[in-house]
CSV table of C-alpha atoms in Angstrom, one decimal:
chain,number,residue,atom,x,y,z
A,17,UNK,CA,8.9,-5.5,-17.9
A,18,UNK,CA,7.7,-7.7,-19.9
A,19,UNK,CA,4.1,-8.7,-21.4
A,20,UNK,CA,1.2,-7.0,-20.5
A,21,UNK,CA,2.8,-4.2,-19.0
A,22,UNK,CA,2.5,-0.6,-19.7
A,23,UNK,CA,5.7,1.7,-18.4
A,24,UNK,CA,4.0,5.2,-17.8
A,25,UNK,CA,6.4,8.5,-17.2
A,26,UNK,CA,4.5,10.5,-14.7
A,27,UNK,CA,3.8,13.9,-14.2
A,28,UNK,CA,3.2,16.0,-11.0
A,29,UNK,CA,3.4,13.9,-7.1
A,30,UNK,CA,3.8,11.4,-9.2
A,31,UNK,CA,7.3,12.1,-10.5
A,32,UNK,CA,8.3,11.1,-6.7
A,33,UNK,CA,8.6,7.6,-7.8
A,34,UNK,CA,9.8,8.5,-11.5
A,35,UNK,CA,7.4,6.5,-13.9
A,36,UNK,CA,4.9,3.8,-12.8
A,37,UNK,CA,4.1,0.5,-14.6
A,38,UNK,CA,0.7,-1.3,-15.0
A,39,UNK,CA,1.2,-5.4,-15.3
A,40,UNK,CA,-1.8,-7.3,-16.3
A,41,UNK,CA,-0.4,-10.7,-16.2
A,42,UNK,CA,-3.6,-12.9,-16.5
A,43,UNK,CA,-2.8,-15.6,-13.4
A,44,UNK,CA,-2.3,-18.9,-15.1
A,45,UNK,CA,-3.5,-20.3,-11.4
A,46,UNK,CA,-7.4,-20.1,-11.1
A,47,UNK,CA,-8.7,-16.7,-10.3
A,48,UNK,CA,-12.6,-15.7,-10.6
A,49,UNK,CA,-13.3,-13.9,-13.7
A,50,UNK,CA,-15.6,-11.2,-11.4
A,51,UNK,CA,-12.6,-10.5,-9.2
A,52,UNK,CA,-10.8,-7.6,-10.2
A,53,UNK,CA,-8.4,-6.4,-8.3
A,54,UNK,CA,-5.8,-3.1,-9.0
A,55,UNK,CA,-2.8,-3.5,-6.5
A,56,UNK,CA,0.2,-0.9,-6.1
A,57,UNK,CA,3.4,-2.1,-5.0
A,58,UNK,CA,5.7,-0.2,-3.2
A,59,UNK,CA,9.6,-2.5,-3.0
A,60,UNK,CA,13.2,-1.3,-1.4
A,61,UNK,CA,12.6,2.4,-0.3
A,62,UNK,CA,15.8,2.3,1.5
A,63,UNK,CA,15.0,5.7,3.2
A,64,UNK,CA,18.0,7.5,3.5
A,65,UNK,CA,19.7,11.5,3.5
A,66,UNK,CA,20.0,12.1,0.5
A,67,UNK,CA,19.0,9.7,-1.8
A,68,UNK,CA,15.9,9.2,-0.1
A,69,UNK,CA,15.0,11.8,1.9
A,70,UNK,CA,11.4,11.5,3.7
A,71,UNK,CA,10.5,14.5,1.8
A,72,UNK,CA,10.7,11.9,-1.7
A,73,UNK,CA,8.8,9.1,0.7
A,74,UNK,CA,5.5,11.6,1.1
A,75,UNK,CA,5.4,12.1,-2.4
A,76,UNK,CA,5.5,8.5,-3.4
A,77,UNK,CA,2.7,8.3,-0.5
A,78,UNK,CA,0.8,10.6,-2.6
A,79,UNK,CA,1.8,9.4,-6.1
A,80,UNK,CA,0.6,5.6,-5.1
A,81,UNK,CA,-3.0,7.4,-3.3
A,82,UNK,CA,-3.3,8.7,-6.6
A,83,UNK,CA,-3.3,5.8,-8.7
A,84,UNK,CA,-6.5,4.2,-7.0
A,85,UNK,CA,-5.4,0.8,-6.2
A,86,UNK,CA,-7.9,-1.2,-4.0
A,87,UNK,CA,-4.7,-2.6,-1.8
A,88,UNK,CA,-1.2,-1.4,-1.8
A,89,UNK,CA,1.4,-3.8,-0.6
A,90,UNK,CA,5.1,-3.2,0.6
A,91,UNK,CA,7.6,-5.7,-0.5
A,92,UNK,CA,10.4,-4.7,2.1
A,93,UNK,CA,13.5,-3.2,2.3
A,94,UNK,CA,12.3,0.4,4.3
A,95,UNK,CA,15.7,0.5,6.3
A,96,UNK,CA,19.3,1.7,4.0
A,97,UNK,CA,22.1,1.0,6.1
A,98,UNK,CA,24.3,1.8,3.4
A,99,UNK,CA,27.6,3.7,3.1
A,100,UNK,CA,27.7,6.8,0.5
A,101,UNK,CA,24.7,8.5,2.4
A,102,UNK,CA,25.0,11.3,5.2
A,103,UNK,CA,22.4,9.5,7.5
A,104,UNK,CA,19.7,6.6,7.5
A,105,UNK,CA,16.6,7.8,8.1
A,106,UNK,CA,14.9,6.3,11.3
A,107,UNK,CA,11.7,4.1,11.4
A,108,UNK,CA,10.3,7.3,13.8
A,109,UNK,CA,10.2,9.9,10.6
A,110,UNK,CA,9.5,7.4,7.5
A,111,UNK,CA,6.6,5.2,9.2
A,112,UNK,CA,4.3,7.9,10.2
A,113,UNK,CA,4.7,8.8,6.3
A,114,UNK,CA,4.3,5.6,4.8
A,115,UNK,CA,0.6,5.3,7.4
A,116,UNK,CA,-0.5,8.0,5.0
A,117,UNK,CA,-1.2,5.0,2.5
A,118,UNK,CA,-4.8,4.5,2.2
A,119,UNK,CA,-6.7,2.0,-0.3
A,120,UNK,CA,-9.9,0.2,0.2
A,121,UNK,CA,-8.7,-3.3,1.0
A,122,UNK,CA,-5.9,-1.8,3.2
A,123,UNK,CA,-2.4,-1.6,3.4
A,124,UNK,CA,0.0,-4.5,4.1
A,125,UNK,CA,3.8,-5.2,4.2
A,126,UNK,CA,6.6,-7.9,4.7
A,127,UNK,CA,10.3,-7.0,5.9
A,128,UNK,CA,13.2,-7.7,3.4
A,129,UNK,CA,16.6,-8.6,4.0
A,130,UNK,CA,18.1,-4.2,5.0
A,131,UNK,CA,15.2,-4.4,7.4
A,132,UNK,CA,16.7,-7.4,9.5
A,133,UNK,CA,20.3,-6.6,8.5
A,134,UNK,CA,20.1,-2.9,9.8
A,135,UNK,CA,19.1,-3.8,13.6
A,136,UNK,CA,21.7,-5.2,15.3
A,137,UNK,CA,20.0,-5.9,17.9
A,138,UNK,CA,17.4,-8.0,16.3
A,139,UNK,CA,20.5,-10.0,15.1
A,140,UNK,CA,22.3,-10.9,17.9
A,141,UNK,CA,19.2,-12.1,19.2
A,142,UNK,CA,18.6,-14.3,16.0
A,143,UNK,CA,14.9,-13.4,16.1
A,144,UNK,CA,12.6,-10.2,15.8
A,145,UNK,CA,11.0,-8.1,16.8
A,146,UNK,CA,12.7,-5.7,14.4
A,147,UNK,CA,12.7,-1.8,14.3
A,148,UNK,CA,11.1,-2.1,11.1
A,149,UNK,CA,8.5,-4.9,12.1
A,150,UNK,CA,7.8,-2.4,15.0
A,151,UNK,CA,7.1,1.0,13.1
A,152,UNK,CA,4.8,-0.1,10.4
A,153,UNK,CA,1.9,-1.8,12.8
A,154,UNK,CA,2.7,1.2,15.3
A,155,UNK,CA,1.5,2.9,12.2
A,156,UNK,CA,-0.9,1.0,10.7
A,157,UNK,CA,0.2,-1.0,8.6
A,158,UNK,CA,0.1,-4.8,9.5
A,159,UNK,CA,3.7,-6.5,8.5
A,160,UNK,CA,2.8,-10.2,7.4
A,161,UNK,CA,5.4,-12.9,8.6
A,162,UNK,CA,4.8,-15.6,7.5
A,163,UNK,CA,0.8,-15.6,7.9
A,164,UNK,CA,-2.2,-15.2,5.6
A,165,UNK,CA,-5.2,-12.8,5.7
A,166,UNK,CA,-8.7,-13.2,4.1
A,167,UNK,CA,-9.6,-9.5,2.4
A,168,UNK,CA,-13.2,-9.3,1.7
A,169,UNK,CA,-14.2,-8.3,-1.6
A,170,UNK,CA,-17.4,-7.8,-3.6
A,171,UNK,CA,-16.6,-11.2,-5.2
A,172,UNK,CA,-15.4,-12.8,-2.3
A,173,UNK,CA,-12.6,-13.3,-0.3
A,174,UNK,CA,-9.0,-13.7,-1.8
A,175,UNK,CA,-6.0,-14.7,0.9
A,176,UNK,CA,-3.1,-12.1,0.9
A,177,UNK,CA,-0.4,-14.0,2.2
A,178,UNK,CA,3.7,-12.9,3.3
A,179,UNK,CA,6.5,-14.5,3.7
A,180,UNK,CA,9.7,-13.5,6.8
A,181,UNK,CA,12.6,-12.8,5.2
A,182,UNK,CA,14.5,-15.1,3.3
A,183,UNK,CA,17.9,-13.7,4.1
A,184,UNK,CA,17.4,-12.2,7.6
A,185,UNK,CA,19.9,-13.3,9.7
A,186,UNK,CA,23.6,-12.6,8.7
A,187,UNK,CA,25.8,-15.3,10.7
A,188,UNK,CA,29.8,-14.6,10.2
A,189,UNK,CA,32.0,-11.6,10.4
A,190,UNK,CA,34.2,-11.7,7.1
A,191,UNK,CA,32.4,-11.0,3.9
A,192,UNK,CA,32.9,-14.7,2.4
A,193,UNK,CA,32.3,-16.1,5.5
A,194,UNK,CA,29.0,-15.0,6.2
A,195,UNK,CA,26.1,-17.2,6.2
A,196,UNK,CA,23.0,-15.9,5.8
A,197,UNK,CA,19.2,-17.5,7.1
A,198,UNK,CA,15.9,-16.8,6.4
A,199,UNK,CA,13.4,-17.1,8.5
A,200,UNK,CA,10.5,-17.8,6.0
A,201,UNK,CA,8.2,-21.0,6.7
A,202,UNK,CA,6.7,-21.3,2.7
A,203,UNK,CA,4.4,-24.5,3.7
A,204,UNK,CA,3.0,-23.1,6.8
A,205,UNK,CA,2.2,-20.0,5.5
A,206,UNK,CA,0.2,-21.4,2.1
A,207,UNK,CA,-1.6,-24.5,5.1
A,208,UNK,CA,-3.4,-21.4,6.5
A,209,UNK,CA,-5.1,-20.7,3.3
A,210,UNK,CA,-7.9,-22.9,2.0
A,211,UNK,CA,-7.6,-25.0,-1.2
A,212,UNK,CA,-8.7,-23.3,-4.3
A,213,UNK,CA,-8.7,-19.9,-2.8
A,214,UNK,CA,-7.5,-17.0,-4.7
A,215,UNK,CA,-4.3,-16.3,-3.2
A,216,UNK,CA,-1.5,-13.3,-4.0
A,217,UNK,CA,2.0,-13.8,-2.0
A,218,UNK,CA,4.0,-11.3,-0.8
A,219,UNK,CA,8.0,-12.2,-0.8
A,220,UNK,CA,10.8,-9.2,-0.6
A,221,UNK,CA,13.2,-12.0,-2.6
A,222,UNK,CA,11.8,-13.3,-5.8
A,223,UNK,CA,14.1,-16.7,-5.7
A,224,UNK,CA,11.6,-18.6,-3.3
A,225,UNK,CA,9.2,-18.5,-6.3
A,226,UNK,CA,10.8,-21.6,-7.6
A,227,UNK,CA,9.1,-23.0,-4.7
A,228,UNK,CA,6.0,-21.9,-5.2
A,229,UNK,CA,3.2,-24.2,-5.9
A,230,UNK,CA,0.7,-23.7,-8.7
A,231,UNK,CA,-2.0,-22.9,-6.5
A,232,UNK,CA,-0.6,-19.2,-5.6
A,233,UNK,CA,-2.2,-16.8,-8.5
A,234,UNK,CA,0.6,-14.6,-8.5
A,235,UNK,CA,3.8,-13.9,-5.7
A,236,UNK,CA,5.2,-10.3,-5.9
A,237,UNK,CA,8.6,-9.1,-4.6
A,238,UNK,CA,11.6,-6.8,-4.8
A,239,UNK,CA,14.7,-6.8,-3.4
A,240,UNK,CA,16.8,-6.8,-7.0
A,241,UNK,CA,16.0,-3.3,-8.2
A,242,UNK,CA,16.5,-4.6,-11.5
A,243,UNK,CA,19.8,-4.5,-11.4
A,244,UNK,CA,19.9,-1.1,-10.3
A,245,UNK,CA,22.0,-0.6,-13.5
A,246,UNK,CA,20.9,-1.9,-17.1
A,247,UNK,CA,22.7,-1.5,-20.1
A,248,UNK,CA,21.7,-2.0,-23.4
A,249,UNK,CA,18.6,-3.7,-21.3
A,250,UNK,CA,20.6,-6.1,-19.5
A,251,UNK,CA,21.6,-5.4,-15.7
A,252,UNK,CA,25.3,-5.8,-14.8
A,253,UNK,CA,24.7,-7.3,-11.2
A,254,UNK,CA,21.4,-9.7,-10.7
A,255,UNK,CA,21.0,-10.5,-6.5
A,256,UNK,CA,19.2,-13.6,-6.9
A,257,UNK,CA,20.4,-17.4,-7.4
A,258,UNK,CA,17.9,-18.0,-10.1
A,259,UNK,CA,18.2,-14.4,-11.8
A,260,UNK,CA,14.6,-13.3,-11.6
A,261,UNK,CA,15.8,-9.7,-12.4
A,262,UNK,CA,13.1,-7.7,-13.1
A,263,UNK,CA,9.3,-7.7,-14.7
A,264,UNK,CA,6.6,-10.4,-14.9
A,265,UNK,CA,8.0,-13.9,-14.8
A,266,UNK,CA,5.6,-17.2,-15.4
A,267,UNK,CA,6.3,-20.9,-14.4
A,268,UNK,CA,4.1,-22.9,-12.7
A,269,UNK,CA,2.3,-19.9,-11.3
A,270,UNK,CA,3.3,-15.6,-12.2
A,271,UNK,CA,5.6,-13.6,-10.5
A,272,UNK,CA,5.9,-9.7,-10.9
A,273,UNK,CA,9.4,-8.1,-9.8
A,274,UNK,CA,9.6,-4.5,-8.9
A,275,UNK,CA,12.3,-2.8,-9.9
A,276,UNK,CA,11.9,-0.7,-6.6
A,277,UNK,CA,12.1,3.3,-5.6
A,278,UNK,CA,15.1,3.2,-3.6
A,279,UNK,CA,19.1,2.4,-3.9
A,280,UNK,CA,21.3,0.4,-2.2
A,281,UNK,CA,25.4,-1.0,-1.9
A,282,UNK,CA,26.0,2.3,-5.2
A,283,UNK,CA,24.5,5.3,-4.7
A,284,UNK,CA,23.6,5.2,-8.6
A,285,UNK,CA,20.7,4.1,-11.0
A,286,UNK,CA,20.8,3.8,-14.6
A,287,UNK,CA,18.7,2.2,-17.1
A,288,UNK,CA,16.0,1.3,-14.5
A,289,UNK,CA,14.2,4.0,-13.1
A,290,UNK,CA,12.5,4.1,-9.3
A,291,UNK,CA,9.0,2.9,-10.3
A,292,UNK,CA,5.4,2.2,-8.6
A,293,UNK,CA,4.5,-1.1,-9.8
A,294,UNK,CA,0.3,-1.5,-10.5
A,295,UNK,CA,-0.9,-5.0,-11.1
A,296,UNK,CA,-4.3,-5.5,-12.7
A,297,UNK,CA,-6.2,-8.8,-11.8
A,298,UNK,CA,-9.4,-10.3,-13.2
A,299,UNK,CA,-11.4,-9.8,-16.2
A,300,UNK,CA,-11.1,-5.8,-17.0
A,301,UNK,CA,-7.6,-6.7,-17.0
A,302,UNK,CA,-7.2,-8.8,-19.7
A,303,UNK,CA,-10.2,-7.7,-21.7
């Protein structure tokens, strides 16, 4: 995954998600040296009978508990609407699950592209609410879209921010025909946040980070699981424009790609296993 980051195999609850992996990717962006942060992140559960069943989703709920992060984060993708399974499991059995998340500075989440493209309904209309962007407040867990919150910490605040989806709306009926449209507002979402704040973004694609401006510490998405399937360390398939595959990229500012739990389009995974992702921020990070 790149520098700084440990993979782990896990043992117990914990082999729910399959291995976890610790970044510490030392924010080229300025970041108080007193404020240490330890953040899981969940990406792309794609809940689904059988590769997914909700019986897997509460012990990844209790793998992440375990693994004392001040503030988990969900990087989208919850729905599967998928062929190869036998059903999808409904926002009604895996959000309840997921509010069993617990961690000091909370838990918060933005929608990816499965969780616009699975309600039809929310597509015809062109706009949410979604099933999805329903079930996790229901739940308690706030969905950001495309907004930014202040979490207070013993060193002061630092802005959580989250962008809509970059590829929500599906416009077209034929496979090369379709057009797809994100709803993300990138400026608007980084105006709400004071200058030189500490700032983490949350975006289920990782191909807006080209966009991102120096001043965001680090953005953290999902949405490629790797390439679901690696050979000789190299995935066949990349879903994203400017192939940010997998692990800890830096540019102007850091990014951190989660290869994900979940599967989607094959019902297979090879040579990147379903991982927790645990970023480490601040100076007992990089000491």
């Amino acid at each position: 995954m790149g520098p700084g980051t440990t993979p782990r195999p896990v043992r117990g609850a914990l082999a729910a998600a399959g291995s976890y992996a610790v970044i510490k990717p030392n924010p080229t962006a300025p970041w108080p040296a007193s404020l240490t942060l330890r953040i899981a992140v969940l990406a792309d559960i794609h809940a689904c009978d059988p590769l997914m069943r909700i019986e897997r989703i509460g012990g990844i709920v209790e793998a992440t508990n375990a693994l004392g992060a001040d503030l988990i984060v969900l990087v989208g993708d919850f729905m599967a609407d998928q062929r190869f399974v036998t059903r999808n499991v409904s926002a009604a059995e895996w959000a309840p699950v997921l509010a069993k998340l617990t961690a000091p500075l909370g838990v918060y989440a933005v929608l990816g592209n499965h969780d616009w493209r699975a309600d039809r309904e929310a597509q015809m209309r062109g706009a949410g609410p979604t099933i999805a962007g329903t079930a996790l407040p229901d739940n308690g867990i706030r969905v950001l879209s495309n907004e930014a919150v202040p979490l207070a910490t013993r060193a002061g605040p630092v802005w959580l921010a989250g962008l809509e989806d970059q590829l929500a709306l599906v416009h077209g009926r034929w496979r090369f025909g379709r057009k797809r449209v994100g709803l993300d507002d990138l400026p608007a979402t980084l105006a709400a946040v004071p200058n030189g704040a500490p700032m983490i973004l949350l975006a289920h694609e990782p191909d807006i980070f080209a966009k991102v401006p120096a001043r965001v510490a680090l953005t953290l998405s999902g949405h490629t699981h790797g390439g679901q399937v690696r050979l000789f360390g190299w995935p066949l398939v990349v879903p994203s424009c400017r192939r940010y595959a997998y692990g800890h990229v830096r540019e102007a500012s850091d990014l951190v790609v989660s290869g994900g739990l979940g599967l989607s389009v094959a019902p297979i995974r090879f040579g990147v296993p379903p991982e927790i992702v645990v970023v480490e921020l601040g100076a007992e990070a990089v000491a």
